[in-house]
Amino acid sequence: MRIYTLDFEKPVVELEQTLESLRKQAQEQKIDLSAQIKLIEEKLDATRKEIFTSLTPWQRVQLARHPRRPYMLDYLQRIATDFIELHGDRRFADDHAMVGGLATLGAHRVMVIGQQKGRDTKENLMRNFGCAHPEGYRKALRLMQLAEKFNLPVVSFIDTPGAYPGVGAEERHIAEAIAVNLREMMLLEIPLVAVVIGEGGSGGALGIGVCDRVLILENAYYSVISPEGCAAILWKDRAAAPQAAAALKLTAPDLQELGVVDGIIPEPLGGAQVDYDASAAALKAAIGKELDHLQTVPLAELLSARYGRFRKLGVVQNQGTRSQTRKPRARSVNS
Amino acid sequence: MFEKKPKLTSTKTKKRDIPSGLWVKCDDCDEMIYNQELIANLKVCPKCDRHFPMTARERISALADMGTFQETNANMTSVDMLKFTGMAAYTERLKTYQRQTQLNDAVITGLCQIRGHPVTLGVMDFTFLGASMGSVVGEKITAVIESATERAIPSIIVAASGGARMYEGILSLMQMAKTSAALARHAKERLPYIAVLTHPTTAGVMASFASLGDVIMAEPKALIGFAGPRVIKETTQQELPDGFQTSEFMLEHGLIDIIVHRKELRDAISKTLQYFAANGGRKSKAA
């Protein structure tokens, strides 16, 4: 039985429960219920398809935050044949919200970094709900520079509600830690692949996200602000989060259209939490493909493409000065 | 001193709406200042040194050598890419702010000289949508840094910002990467970049180019930080330390190189550049 159920998952869960009890009944009482079972199975399939192929942006955000959603270490367990975790920023502390280390993914030896959430309260206290402090970003940079030194590609797993807003984080300059990562990642002379596996929360996500290729899982999101935060500011009401989620264009298809992500990794119907192994297999295949390709790209080309990838993001127009006559004179719209 | 505000302060409308010749009250020391005197004093309270906010135009005329400023990308304006409609539509807000501020967006960029040093200069203006960074701010800042790199001259940015511009969604976040990328290339050419932080410099701007100066200068008592104080208080349920997230706090905690009084800023920049640019621009490690 599922422990956590999102509102919109309920019809599916109810059908699953019905199915389960029917099967039990058939087995225990040794009666033939195959007709009923088949009926429910068909209904379950249809319901699943109906719900999960027409998810609203807000529903996707909820799936991205699903308490059973696989996290970075769940994936690593399945896709890495070897993992040596490396700790600490050599300055202040080891941030458990940011994990990193040497890993073997199929044919590739890589450095992995990424945010890690906790599964229960105790674990979440240790992982700080996946909200890294400055030392987390500095650890990530240290490991990326280590990777550069020994010519290992970096795979970055993004899954954070955001960088931690706290007194200590400010005292140790979380903004500077993120900014330095943005600058230094642009210059790293190794291939970099990022995957948004759950929440891509603003600067905290981008702080390990300046990569040659940025992929996203089908139901993950990537946003400048949480839908709740945006709703609180622009709608003056956190309850408007669903509207904000739609307005922010934070879903995988929207992000691909905007050029912010380069590819979408499919999830099992119902979300990644339904089948960890299948999700991990798809993730592994997608990362492998990107690494295979990036390792054939000459360094100079790699770096200029990385610059170009981010340089082109944004939409502006050049208009005549706001003349009183307000004659529209749009000359060019840069892509 | 006064619990109830005296009637005179009913001119508490937007400062730019006050016709020159009126009196302004200093929020810090309650001194009534003749507006002309305040402007002549670079908008610094003559009594308590409070630094009033400066518009981008005022800042440029205070920093650039007379007649040297050539604006770049002056006509660049924002696009409502996401068709954003919240409480107010983005396009409406843009129009309102453009009318109120006489600016096209929240930053002015260009080439100029500061005490004879050719530099590129970007100045953010908090009066335009809280100097939030959207595509236009990101593009203009990036372009002006790139042009400094091309010309092998220093780049100066006077920052102020409430953060990313939510109306442009994820594209506003990407401006952080874009501007920092330009600084990466600028730094690789060993060209100077000076960041000047003014009240307030926060969030996305702070987590990108504002934190990346070879030298980071700040005006006194500016609010500087990543997350807003209210968010931090709500998240942590912690009391915030005295003077939290001020320039002085950030100096004490090691982020800022120097706090500079506005009157000294031009000198501080040009003197610093004398050290960095003494041998004239681009020099590779090997050379």
Tab-separated table of N, CA and C in Angstrom, chain B residues 175-227:
chain	number	residue	atom	x	y	z
B	175	GLN	N	19.882	34.660	-16.668
B	175	GLN	CA	20.721	35.862	-16.795
B	175	GLN	C	21.874	35.830	-15.795
B	176	MET	N	21.666	35.139	-14.696
B	176	MET	CA	22.756	34.997	-13.714
B	176	MET	C	23.925	34.245	-14.334
B	177	ALA	N	23.602	33.165	-15.063
B	177	ALA	CA	24.654	32.375	-15.701
B	177	ALA	C	25.317	33.177	-16.816
B	178	LYS	N	24.492	33.899	-17.563
B	178	LYS	CA	24.979	34.652	-18.719
B	178	LYS	C	25.960	35.753	-18.302
B	179	THR	N	25.565	36.536	-17.306
B	179	THR	CA	26.430	37.640	-16.875
B	179	THR	C	27.715	37.103	-16.248
B	180	SER	N	27.587	36.025	-15.470
B	180	SER	CA	28.771	35.448	-14.822
B	180	SER	C	29.708	34.845	-15.862
B	181	ALA	N	29.120	34.312	-16.934
B	181	ALA	CA	29.924	33.741	-18.013
B	181	ALA	C	30.778	34.832	-18.661
B	182	ALA	N	30.162	35.979	-18.893
B	182	ALA	CA	30.917	37.085	-19.495
B	182	ALA	C	32.062	37.501	-18.568
B	183	LEU	N	31.800	37.487	-17.273
B	183	LEU	CA	32.858	37.847	-16.314
B	183	LEU	C	33.959	36.793	-16.275
B	184	ALA	N	33.583	35.537	-16.540
B	184	ALA	CA	34.591	34.475	-16.576
B	184	ALA	C	35.605	34.780	-17.685
B	185	ARG	N	35.084	35.155	-18.842
B	185	ARG	CA	35.972	35.460	-19.968
B	185	ARG	C	36.782	36.726	-19.722
B	186	HIS	N	36.134	37.699	-19.127
B	186	HIS	CA	36.808	38.963	-18.794
B	186	HIS	C	37.970	38.689	-17.829
B	187	ALA	N	37.694	37.860	-16.831
B	187	ALA	CA	38.713	37.540	-15.825
B	187	ALA	C	39.856	36.743	-16.449
B	188	LYS	N	39.495	35.867	-17.382
B	188	LYS	CA	40.519	35.048	-18.029
B	188	LYS	C	41.514	35.904	-18.803
B	189	GLU	N	41.052	37.041	-19.283
B	189	GLU	CA	41.936	37.977	-19.984
B	189	GLU	C	42.664	38.888	-19.002
B	190	ARG	N	42.484	38.621	-17.731
B	190	ARG	CA	43.125	39.413	-16.671
B	190	ARG	C	42.756	40.896	-16.766
B	191	LEU	N	41.500	41.115	-16.988
B	191	LEU	CA	41.016	42.485	-17.043
B	191	LEU	C	40.215	42.779	-15.787
B	192	PRO	N	40.355	43.996	-15.271
B	192	PRO	CA	39.711	44.305	-13.990
B	192	PRO	C	38.193	44.448	-14.085
B	193	TYR	N	37.554	44.006	-13.028
B	193	TYR	CA	36.117	44.227	-12.879
B	193	TYR	C	35.867	44.696	-11.450
B	194	ILE	N	35.259	45.840	-11.328
B	194	ILE	CA	34.929	46.359	-9.996
B	194	ILE	C	33.416	46.362	-9.827
B	195	ALA	N	32.948	45.735	-8.757
B	195	ALA	CA	31.521	45.749	-8.425
B	195	ALA	C	31.300	46.760	-7.309
B	196	VAL	N	30.330	47.634	-7.508
B	196	VAL	CA	29.962	48.592	-6.466
B	196	VAL	C	28.550	48.244	-6.009
B	197	LEU	N	28.409	47.872	-4.757
B	197	LEU	CA	27.106	47.461	-4.246
B	197	LEU	C	26.424	48.635	-3.554
B	198	THR	N	25.201	48.907	-4.003
B	198	THR	CA	24.451	49.993	-3.383
B	198	THR	C	23.160	49.436	-2.802
B	199	HIS	N	22.472	50.261	-2.069
B	199	HIS	CA	21.266	49.818	-1.363
B	199	HIS	C	20.099	49.625	-2.310
B	200	PRO	N	19.448	48.501	-2.346
B	200	PRO	CA	19.854	47.210	-1.801
B	200	PRO	C	20.378	46.316	-2.927
B	201	THR	N	21.319	45.449	-2.648
B	201	THR	CA	21.783	44.482	-3.654
B	201	THR	C	21.563	43.080	-3.098
B	202	THR	N	20.633	42.362	-3.697
B	202	THR	CA	20.224	41.080	-3.114
B	202	THR	C	19.974	40.007	-4.171
B	203	ALA	N	19.701	38.830	-3.689
B	203	ALA	CA	19.185	37.689	-4.455
B	203	ALA	C	19.985	37.396	-5.727
B	204	GLY	N	19.295	37.261	-6.858
B	204	GLY	CA	19.927	36.797	-8.083
B	204	GLY	C	21.087	37.652	-8.574
B	205	VAL	N	20.990	38.931	-8.382
B	205	VAL	CA	22.081	39.817	-8.793
B	205	VAL	C	23.272	39.633	-7.858
B	206	MET	N	22.964	39.491	-6.576
B	206	MET	CA	24.035	39.253	-5.609
B	206	MET	C	24.682	37.888	-5.854
B	207	ALA	N	23.877	36.921	-6.280
B	207	ALA	CA	24.405	35.576	-6.526
B	207	ALA	C	24.964	35.438	-7.936
B	208	SER	N	25.258	36.557	-8.578
B	208	SER	CA	25.962	36.486	-9.858
B	208	SER	C	26.976	37.623	-9.918
B	209	PHE	N	26.814	38.556	-10.851
B	209	PHE	CA	27.904	39.500	-11.100
B	209	PHE	C	28.256	40.408	-9.921
B	210	ALA	N	27.283	40.690	-9.029
B	210	ALA	CA	27.580	41.606	-7.928
B	210	ALA	C	28.606	41.027	-6.957
B	211	SER	N	28.685	39.699	-6.889
B	211	SER	CA	29.621	39.059	-5.951
B	211	SER	C	30.973	38.757	-6.586
B	212	LEU	N	31.147	39.082	-7.854
B	212	LEU	CA	32.309	38.580	-8.576
B	212	LEU	C	33.383	39.629	-8.836
B	213	GLY	N	33.273	40.785	-8.207
B	213	GLY	CA	34.264	41.833	-8.443
B	213	GLY	C	35.664	41.411	-8.022
B	214	ASP	N	36.671	41.844	-8.813
B	214	ASP	CA	38.055	41.709	-8.332
B	214	ASP	C	38.176	42.514	-7.048
B	215	VAL	N	37.501	43.647	-7.070
B	215	VAL	CA	37.328	44.426	-5.853
B	215	VAL	C	35.832	44.673	-5.708
B	216	ILE	N	35.331	44.413	-4.516
B	216	ILE	CA	33.912	44.673	-4.246
B	216	ILE	C	33.825	45.867	-3.296
B	217	MET	N	33.262	46.942	-3.807
B	217	MET	CA	33.065	48.137	-2.985
B	217	MET	C	31.592	48.204	-2.601
B	218	ALA	N	31.302	48.845	-1.485
B	218	ALA	CA	29.898	49.018	-1.119
B	218	ALA	C	29.703	50.387	-0.515
B	219	GLU	N	28.526	50.938	-0.736
B	219	GLU	CA	28.172	52.190	-0.066
B	219	GLU	C	27.790	51.876	1.378
B	220	PRO	N	27.960	52.852	2.268
B	220	PRO	CA	27.638	52.594	3.675
B	220	PRO	C	26.173	52.203	3.863
B	221	LYS	N	25.951	51.311	4.786
B	221	LYS	CA	24.610	50.948	5.260
B	221	LYS	C	23.680	50.410	4.183
B	222	ALA	N	24.252	49.896	3.108
B	222	ALA	CA	23.398	49.278	2.081
B	222	ALA	C	22.961	47.906	2.565
B	223	LEU	N	21.770	47.488	2.143
B	223	LEU	CA	21.327	46.115	2.417
B	223	LEU	C	21.965	45.212	1.371
B	224	ILE	N	22.711	44.211	1.842
B	224	ILE	CA	23.407	43.308	0.928
B	224	ILE	C	23.194	41.879	1.391
B	225	GLY	N	22.699	41.027	0.522
B	225	GLY	CA	22.509	39.641	0.930
B	225	GLY	C	21.869	38.818	-0.154
B	226	PHE	N	21.630	37.567	0.157
B	226	PHE	CA	21.012	36.649	-0.807
B	226	PHE	C	19.510	36.595	-0.553
B	227	ALA	N	19.122	36.013	0.554
B	227	ALA	CA	17.699	35.913	0.882
B	227	ALA	C	17.265	37.156	1.667
